[in-house]
Structures are given as structure tokens and as C-alpha cells.
mmCIF file of C-alpha atoms in Angstrom:
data_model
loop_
_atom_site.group_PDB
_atom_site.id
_atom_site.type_symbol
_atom_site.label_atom_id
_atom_site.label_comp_id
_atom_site.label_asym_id
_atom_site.label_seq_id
_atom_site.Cartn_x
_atom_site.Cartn_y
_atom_site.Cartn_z
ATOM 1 C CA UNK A 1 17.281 -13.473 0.148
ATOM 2 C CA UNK A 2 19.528 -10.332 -0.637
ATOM 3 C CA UNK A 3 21.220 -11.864 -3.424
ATOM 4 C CA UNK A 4 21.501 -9.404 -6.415
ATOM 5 C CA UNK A 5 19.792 -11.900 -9.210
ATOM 6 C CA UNK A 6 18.346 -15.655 -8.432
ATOM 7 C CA UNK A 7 16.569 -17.841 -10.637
ATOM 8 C CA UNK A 8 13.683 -19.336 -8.797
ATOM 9 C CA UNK A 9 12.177 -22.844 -9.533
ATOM 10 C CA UNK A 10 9.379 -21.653 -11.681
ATOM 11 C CA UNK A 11 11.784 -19.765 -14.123
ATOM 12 C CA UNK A 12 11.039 -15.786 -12.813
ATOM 13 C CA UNK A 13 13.797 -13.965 -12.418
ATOM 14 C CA UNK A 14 13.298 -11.823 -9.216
ATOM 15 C CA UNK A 15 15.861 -8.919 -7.761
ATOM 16 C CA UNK A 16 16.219 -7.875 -4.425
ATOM 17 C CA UNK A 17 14.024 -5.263 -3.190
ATOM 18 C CA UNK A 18 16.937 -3.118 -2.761
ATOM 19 C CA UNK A 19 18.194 -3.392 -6.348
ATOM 20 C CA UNK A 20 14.621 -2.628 -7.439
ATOM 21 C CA UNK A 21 14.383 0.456 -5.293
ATOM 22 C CA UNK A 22 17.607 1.963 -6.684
ATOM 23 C CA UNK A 23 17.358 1.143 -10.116
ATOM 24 C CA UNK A 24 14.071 2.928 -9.997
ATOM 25 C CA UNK A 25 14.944 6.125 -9.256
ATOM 26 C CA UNK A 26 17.864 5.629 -11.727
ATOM 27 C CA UNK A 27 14.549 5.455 -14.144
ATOM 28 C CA UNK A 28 12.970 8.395 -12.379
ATOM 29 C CA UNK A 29 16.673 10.600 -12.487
ATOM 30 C CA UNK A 30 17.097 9.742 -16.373
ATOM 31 C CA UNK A 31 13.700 10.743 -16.843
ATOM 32 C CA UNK A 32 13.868 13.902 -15.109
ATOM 33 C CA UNK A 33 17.300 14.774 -17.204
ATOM 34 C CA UNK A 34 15.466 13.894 -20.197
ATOM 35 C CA UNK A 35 12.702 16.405 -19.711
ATOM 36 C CA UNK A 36 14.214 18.819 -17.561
ATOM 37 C CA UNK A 37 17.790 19.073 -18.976
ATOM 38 C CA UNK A 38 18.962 17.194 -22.129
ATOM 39 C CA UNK A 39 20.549 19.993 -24.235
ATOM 40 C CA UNK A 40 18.804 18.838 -27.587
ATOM 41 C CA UNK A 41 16.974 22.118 -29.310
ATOM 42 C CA UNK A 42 14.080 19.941 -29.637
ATOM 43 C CA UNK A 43 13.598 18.732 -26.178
ATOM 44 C CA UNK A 44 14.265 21.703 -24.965
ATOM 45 C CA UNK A 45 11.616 23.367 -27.379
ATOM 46 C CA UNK A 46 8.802 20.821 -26.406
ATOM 47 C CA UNK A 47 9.768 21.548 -22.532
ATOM 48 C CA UNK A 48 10.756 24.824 -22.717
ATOM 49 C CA UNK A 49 7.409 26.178 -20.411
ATOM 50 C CA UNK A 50 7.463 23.473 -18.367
ATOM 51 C CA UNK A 51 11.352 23.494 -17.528
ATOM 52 C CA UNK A 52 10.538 27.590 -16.720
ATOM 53 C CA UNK A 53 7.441 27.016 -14.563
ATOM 54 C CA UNK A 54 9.605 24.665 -12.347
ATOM 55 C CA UNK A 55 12.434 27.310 -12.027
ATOM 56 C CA UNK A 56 14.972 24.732 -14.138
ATOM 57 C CA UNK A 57 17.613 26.752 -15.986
ATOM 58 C CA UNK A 58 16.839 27.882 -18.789
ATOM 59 C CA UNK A 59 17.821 30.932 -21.097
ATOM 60 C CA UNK B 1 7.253 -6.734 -7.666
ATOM 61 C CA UNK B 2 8.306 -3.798 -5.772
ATOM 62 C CA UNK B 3 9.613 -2.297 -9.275
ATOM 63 C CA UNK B 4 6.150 -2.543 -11.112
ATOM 64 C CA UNK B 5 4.753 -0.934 -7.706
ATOM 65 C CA UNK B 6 6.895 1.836 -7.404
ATOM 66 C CA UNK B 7 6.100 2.538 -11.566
ATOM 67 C CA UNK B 8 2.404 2.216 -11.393
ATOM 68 C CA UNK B 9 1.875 4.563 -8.343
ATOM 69 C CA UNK B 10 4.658 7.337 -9.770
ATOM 70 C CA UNK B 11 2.837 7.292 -13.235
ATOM 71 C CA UNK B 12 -0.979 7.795 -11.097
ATOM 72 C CA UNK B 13 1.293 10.394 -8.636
ATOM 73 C CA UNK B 14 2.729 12.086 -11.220
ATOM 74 C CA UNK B 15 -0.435 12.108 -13.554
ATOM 75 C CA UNK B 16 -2.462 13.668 -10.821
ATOM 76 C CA UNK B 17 0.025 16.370 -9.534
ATOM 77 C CA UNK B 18 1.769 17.285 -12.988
ATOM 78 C CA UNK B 19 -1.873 17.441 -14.786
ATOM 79 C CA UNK B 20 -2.846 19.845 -11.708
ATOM 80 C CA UNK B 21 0.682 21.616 -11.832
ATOM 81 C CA UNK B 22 0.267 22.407 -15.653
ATOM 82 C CA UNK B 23 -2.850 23.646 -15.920
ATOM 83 C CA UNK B 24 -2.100 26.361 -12.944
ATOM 84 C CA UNK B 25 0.845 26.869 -15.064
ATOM 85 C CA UNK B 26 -1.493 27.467 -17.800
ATOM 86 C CA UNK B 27 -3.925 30.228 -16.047
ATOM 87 C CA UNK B 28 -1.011 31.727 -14.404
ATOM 88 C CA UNK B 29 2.336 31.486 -15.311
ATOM 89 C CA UNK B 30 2.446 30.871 -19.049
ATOM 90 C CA UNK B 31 0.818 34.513 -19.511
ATOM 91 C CA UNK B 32 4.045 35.898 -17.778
ATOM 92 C CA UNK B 33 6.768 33.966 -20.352
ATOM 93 C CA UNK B 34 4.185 34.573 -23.340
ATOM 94 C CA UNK B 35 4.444 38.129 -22.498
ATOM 95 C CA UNK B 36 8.327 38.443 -21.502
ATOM 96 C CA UNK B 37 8.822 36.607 -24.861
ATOM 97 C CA UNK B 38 7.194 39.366 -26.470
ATOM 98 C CA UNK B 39 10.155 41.191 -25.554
ATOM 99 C CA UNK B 40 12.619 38.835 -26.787
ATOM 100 C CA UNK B 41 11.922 38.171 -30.288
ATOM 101 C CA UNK B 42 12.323 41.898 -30.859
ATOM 102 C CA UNK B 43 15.785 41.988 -29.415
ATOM 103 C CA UNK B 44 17.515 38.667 -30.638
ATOM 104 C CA UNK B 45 19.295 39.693 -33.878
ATOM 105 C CA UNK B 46 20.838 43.299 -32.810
ATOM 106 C CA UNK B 47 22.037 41.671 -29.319
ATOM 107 C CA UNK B 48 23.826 38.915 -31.309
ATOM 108 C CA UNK B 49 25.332 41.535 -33.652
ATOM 109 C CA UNK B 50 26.298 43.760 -31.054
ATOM 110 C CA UNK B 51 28.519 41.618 -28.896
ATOM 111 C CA UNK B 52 29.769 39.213 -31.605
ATOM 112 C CA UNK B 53 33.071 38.983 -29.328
ATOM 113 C CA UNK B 54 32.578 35.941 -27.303
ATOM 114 C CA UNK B 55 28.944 37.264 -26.528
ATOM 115 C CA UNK B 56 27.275 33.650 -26.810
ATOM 116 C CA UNK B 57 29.878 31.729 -24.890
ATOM 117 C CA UNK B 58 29.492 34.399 -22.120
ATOM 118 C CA UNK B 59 26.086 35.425 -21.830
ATOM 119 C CA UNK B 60 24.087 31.875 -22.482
ATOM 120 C CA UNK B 61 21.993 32.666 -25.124
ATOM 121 C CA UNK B 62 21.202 29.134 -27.044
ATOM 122 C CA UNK B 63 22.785 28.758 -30.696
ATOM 123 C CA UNK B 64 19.103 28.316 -31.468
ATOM 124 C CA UNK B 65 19.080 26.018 -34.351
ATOM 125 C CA UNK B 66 16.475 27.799 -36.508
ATOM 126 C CA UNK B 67 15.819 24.621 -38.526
ATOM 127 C CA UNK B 68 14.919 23.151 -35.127
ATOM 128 C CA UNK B 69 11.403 22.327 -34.436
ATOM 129 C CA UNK B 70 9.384 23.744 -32.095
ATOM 130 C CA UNK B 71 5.376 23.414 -31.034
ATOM 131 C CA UNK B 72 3.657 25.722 -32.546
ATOM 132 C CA UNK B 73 1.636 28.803 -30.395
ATOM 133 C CA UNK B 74 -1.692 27.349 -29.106
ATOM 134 C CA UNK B 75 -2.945 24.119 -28.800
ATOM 135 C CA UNK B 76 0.406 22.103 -29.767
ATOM 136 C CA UNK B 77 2.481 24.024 -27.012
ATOM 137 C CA UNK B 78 0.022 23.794 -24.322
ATOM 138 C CA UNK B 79 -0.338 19.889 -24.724
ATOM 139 C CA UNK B 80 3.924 19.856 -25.001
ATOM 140 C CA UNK B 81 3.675 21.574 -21.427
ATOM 141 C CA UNK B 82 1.203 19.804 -19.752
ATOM 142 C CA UNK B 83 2.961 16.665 -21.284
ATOM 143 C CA UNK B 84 6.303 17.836 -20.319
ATOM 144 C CA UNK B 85 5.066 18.798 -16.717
ATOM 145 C CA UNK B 86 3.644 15.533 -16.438
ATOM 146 C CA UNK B 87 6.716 13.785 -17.090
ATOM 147 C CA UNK B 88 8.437 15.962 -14.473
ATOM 148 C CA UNK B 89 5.941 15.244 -11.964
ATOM 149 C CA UNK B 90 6.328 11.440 -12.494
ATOM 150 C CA UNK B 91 10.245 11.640 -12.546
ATOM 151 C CA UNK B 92 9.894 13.357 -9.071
ATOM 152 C CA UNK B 93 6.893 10.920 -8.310
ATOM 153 C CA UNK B 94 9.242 7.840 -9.192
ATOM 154 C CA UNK B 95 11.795 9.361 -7.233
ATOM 155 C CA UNK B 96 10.465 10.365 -3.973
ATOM 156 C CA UNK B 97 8.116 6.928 -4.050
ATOM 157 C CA UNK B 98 11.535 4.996 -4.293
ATOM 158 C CA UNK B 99 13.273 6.688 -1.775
ATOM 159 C CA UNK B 100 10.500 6.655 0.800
ATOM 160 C CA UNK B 101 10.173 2.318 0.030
ATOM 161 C CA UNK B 102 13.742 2.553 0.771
ATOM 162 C CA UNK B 103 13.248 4.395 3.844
ATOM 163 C CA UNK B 104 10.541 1.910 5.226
ATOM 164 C CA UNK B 105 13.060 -1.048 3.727
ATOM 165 C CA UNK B 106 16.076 0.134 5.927
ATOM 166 C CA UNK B 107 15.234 2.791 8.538
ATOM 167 C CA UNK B 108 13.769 0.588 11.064
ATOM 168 C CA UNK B 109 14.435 3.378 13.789
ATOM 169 C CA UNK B 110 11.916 5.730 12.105
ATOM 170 C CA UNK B 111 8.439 5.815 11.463
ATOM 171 C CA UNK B 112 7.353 4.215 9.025
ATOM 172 C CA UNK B 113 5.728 6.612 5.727
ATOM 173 C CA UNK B 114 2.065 7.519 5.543
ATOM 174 C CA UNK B 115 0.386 10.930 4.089
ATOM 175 C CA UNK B 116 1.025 13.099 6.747
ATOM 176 C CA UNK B 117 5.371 11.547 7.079
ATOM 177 C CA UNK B 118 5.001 12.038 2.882
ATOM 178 C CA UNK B 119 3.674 16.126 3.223
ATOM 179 C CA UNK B 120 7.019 16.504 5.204
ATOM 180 C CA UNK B 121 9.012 14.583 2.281
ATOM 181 C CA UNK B 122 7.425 16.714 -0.145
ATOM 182 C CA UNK B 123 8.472 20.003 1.892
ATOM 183 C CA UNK B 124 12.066 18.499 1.944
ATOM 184 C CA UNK B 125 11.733 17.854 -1.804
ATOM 185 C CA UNK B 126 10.478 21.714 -2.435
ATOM 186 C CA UNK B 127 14.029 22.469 -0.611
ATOM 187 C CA UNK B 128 16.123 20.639 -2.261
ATOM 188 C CA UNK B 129 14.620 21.312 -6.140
ATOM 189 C CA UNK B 130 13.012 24.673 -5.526
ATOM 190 C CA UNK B 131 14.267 26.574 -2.190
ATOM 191 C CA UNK B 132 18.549 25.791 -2.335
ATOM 192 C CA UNK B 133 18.642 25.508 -6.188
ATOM 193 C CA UNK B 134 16.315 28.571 -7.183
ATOM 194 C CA UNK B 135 15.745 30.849 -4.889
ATOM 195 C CA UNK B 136 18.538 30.475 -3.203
ATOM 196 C CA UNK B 137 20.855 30.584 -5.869
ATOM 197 C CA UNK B 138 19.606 31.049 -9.570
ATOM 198 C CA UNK B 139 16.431 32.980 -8.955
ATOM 199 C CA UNK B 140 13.390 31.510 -11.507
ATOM 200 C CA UNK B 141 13.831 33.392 -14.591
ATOM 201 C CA UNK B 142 11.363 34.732 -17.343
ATOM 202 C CA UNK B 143 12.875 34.278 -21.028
ATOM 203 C CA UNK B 144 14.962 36.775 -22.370
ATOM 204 C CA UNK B 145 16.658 37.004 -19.209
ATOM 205 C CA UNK B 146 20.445 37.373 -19.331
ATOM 206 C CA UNK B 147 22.689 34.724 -17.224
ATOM 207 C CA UNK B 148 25.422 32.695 -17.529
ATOM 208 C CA UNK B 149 26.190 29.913 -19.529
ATOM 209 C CA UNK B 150 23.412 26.967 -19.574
ATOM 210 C CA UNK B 151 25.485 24.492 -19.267
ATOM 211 C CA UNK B 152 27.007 25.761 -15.752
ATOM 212 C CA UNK B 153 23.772 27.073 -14.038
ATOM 213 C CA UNK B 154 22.416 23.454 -15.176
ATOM 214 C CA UNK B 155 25.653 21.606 -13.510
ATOM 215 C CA UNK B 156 25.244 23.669 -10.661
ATOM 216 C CA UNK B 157 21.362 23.448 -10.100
ATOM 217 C CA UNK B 158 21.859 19.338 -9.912
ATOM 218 C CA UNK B 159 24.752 20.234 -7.829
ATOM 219 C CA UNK B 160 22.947 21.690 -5.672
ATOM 220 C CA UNK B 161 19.762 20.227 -5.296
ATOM 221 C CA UNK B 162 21.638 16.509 -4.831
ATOM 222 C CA UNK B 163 23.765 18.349 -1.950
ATOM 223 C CA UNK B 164 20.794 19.558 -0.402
ATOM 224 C CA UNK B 165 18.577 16.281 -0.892
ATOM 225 C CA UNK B 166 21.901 14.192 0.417
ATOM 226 C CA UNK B 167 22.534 16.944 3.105
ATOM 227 C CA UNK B 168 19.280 16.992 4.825
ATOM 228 C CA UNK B 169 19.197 13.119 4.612
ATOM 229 C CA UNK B 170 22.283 12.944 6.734
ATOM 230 C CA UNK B 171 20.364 15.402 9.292
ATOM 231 C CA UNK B 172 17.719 13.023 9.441
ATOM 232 C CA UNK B 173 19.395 9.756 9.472
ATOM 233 C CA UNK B 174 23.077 10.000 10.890
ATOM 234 C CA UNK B 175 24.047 9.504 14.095
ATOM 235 C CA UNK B 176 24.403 12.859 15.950
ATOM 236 C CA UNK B 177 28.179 13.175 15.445
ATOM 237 C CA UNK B 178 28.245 13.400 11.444
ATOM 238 C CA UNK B 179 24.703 15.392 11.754
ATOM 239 C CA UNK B 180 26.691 19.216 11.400
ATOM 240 C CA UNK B 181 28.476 17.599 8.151
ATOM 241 C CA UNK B 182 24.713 16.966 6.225
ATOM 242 C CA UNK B 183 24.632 21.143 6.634
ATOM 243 C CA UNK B 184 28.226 21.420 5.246
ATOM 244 C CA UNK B 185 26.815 19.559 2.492
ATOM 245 C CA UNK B 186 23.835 21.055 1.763
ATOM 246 C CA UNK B 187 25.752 24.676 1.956
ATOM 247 C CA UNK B 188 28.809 24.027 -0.440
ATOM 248 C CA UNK B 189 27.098 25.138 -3.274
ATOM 249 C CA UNK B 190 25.979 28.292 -1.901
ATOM 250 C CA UNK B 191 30.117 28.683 -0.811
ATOM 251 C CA UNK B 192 30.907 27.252 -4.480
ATOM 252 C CA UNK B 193 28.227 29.864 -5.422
ATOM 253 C CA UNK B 194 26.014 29.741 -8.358
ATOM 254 C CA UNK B 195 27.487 30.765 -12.016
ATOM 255 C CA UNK B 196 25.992 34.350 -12.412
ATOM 256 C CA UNK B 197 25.851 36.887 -15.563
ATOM 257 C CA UNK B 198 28.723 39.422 -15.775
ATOM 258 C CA UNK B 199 25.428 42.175 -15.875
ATOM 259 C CA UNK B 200 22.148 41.476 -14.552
ATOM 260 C CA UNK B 201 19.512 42.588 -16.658
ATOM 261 C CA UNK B 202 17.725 41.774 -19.963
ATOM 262 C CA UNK B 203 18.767 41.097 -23.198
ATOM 263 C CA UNK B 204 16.134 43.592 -24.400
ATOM 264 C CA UNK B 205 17.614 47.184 -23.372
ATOM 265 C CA UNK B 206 14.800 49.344 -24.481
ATOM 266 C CA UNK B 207 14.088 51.353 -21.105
ATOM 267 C CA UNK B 208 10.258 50.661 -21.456
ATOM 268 C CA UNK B 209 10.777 47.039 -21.736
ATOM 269 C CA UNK B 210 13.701 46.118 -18.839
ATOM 270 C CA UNK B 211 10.541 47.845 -16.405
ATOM 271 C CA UNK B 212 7.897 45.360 -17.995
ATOM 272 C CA UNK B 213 10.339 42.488 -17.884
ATOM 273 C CA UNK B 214 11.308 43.579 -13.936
ATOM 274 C CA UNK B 215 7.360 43.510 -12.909
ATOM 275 C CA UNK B 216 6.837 40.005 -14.871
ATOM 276 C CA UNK B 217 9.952 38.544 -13.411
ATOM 277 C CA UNK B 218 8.795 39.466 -9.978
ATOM 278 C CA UNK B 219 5.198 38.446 -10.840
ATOM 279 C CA UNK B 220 7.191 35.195 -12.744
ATOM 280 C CA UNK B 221 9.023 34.906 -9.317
ATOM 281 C CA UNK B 222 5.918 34.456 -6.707
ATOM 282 C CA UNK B 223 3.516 32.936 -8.711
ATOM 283 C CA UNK B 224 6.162 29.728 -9.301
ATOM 284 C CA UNK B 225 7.093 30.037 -5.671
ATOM 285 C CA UNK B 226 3.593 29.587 -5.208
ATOM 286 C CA UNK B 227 3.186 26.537 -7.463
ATOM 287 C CA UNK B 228 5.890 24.865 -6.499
ATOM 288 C CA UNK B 229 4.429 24.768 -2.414
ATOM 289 C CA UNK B 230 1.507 23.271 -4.606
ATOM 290 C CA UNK B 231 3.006 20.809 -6.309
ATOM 291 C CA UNK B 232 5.437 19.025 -3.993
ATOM 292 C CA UNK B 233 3.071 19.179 -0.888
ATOM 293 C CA UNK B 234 0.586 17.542 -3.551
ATOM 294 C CA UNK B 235 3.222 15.109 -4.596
ATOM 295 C CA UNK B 236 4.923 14.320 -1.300
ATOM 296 C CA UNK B 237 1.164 13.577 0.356
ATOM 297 C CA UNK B 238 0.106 11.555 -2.383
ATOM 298 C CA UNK B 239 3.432 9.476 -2.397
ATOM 299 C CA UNK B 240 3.324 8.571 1.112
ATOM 300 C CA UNK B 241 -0.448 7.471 0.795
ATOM 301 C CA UNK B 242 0.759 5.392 -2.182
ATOM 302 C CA UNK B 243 3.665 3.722 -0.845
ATOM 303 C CA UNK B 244 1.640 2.606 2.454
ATOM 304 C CA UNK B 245 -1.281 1.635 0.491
ATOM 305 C CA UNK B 246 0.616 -0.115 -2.621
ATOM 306 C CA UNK B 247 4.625 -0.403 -2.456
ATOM 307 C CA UNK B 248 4.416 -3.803 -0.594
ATOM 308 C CA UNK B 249 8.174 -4.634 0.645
ATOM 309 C CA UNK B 250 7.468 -7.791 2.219
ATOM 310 C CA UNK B 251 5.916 -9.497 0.374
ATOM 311 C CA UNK B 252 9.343 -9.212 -2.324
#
């Protein structure tokens, strides 16, 4: 079963464990951006100790 | 669901580590950018004066907004770190869990992951997003520190620490002809080289303060070093426990 996306009888939709794997750490990559790196003066306010402390850029 | 596995552990992962990352942060690092930012405030307006020619397109300094908010001092900025740091930690938790179900999903010819194979990840991880991006190329950095422009050390951090991640993953996992290109990989950026200030110093100039900021960058420098072995042997340890214990493949 490596389709991509099938239907099963009971109406669940169910991915491949594969698919599930990457588009997690497409969740955990956006995440880190978000926090670590998204240019925003307020984001980088809130995480501005945090993104120091683990040696992100930073001015 | 493998999905809804991989989530759940990250979030108790990255709860457990970031929690225990921030509040080292708090005893000993935040003292060291509270006190370098002493520093700063007294500098920013003169500097900005002073090299009005091109100076913030050259040196990096944010356009800070001054409507922008910010947490205030105290209570509201400590919870904003320890929040932020938490969110970190699970991004790298969600991350590093992922990548190690994949590992047990497709590398048959390796051993499977369990705490001790997961302290190992979480060395490799302290390579590729501490080691090759910071100290080997844009050395952790207290505020008021002058250096290029954000945008390019950031492009060049993820640069890097992707090269290095994908680099020593094709040591591990090619076949021993294409091994020698995972260390061309993982040294490009350090041939590319990291964007770097046209001076080195501090935006403060004052002779008295470039020595304080030089002794709390140095302090700055060791005690994060220190943190980060911390943190990612914490995080790769705890990973592998999770993913044998909870990130069922077989069963998807």
C-alpha cells in the first residue's frame, strides 16, 4: 500500500507512511522558520533571546 | 497514524528539552545579552547618524520599527523565551523524530533507532545547527554586535546547516563511491564562506565598553557551546527512546 492517498471502506482517509514522514518535518521546518527566522519585528522581538541562546543570526 | 505519532512525541520531546534549555538560558545566558544590551541602547542613535551612507544596508542593524511591540523586561520576556525555546526544541524534536521513522522505514541495512543510536543523531544534529553553522562560520553573537546583513548570514546559516545535515547523511548512507561527495557537501559553505562585517567589532565604540562586550561575547560564546551539547544530546536521546517506544511504522 504505497499509494499517495486511498479511501478505505470505512471512509478514513489514510497516507502512506512515507508521505506522513515528510510532510512532518515540512511542519517541523516551517515551524522552526517561524520562530527562528521570519523577519517580522514582532516575531523577532518575542524570540529575540531564544534565537541568540541557540546561536541563530541575529543583530 | 504515524503523523499524530511523530506530533505527540515532538511536542513531549520538545516540551521536556526546550523547558530544560530555557531555563539554563535563563540562569546563564540571558545575564550575558541583558548586560551586552546595556551597551547598545546607549549607542543606537549616534551610530545611525554617523554612517547615514549606506550604513544600515551594510552593517545589519534592523530598521527597528519603534511602533513595533516587544515583551516587556521581566516576567513577559522570560515566558516569550522559554515559549520561543520551546517551540524551537519541538521544531527540532519534530524534525529529528521524522527523520529517524524514516530511517527505520527505509534503511533496512542499519540498525534500527533506540536511545543510545538517537544520542549519536543528536551529536550529528549539534553539527549540523550548532558546530558548521556557528562556530564554524558565524560565531554566536551577543547583541550589539556588528555583522553583515541579516538577511545573508540567515540564508547562509540554513545553507549551511542543510549541507551539513544532507552531507553527513550521504557519509552514513551512500554507497562507498559517492561517500567523499557528502564531505564536499557539507564543506561548500565554508568554501562559499559565511557573509562577514567589513570591521569586526561593536557598534558601541567607547573603549571601556568594546572590553566588556569582548569578555561577555567570549563568556556568551562557551556558555551556548555548552548548552547546545545539552540540548541536542537531550533531544537526540529522548527522540530515539520515543520513536522505538511510540512511532509505530507497521502498523500504518
Amino acid at each position: 500500500m504505497q499509494q499517495t492517498i486511498s479511501a478505505s471502506q470505512n471512509n478514513t482517509l489514510t497516507l502512506s507512511a512515507a508521505v506522513q514522514v515528510v510532510s512532518a518535518i515540512a511542519i517541523g521546518a516551517a515551524l522552526l522558520f517561524a520562530v527562528g527566522f521570519a523577519p517580522m519585528d514582532v516575531a523577532h522581538n518575542a524570540a529575540h533571546d531564544a534565537r541568540h541562546a541557540f546561536a541563530f543570526p541575529c543583530h | 497514524m504515524i503523523l499524530r505519532n511523530i506530533l505527540l512525541s515532538a511536542i513531549v520531546v520538545g516540551l521536556f528539552t526546550g523547558l530544560f534549555y530555557g531555563l539554563f538560558q535563563q540562569s546563564q545566558i540571558n545575564p550575558i545579552i541583558y548586560a551586552a544590551e546595556e551597551f547598545e541602547v546607549a549607542e543606537e542613535e549616534p551610530v545611525v547618524q554617523a554612517h547615514s551612507h549606506g550604513a544600515e544596508a551594510s552593517q545589519g542593524h534592523h530598521h527597528h520599527d519603534e511602533e513595533a511591540w516587544s515583551p516587556a523586561d521581566g516576567f513577559e520576556r522570560i515566558a516569550y523565551t522559554l515559549g520561543a525555546d520551546i517551540a524551537i526544541a519541538i521544531a527540532y524534536a519534530i524534525m529529528m523524530i521524522s527523520l529517524m521513522a524514516f530511517h527505520d522505514l527505509k534503511a533496512n541495512n542499519k540498525p534500527k533507532i533506540n536511545t543510545l543510536q538517537g544520542t549519536a543523531w543528536g551529536i550529528v544534529a549539534m553539527l549540523a545547527f550548532f558546530v558548521a553553522p556557528a562556530m564554524f562560520g558565524l560565531h554566536p553573537e551577543v547583541p550589539g554586535t556588528e555583522a553583515a546583513v541579516l538577511e545573508g548570514r540567515q540564508t547562509w546559516w540554513l545553507i549551511c546547516a542543510i549541507l551539513t545535515a544532507t552531507g553527513i547523511a550521504v557519509l552514513y548512507y551512500a554507497p562507498m563511491k559517492f561517500k567523499a561527495g557528502g564531505i564536499v557537501l557539507a564543506a561548500l559553505p565554508h568554501l562559499i564562506g559565511a557573509p562577514m562585517p567589513e570591521q569586526h567589532g561593536f557598534a558601541n565604540t567607547d573603549p571601556a565598553a568594546v572590553e566588556a562586550l569582548t569578555q561577555l561575547t567570549s563568556q556568551f560564546y562557551s556558555l551556548t557551546a555548552i548548552g547546545m551539547v545539552i540540548f541536542f544530546v537531550l533531544l537526540g536521546s529522548m527522540s530515539g527512546f520515543v520513536v522505538k517506544r511510540f512511532v509505530k511504522l507497521q502498523t500504518a
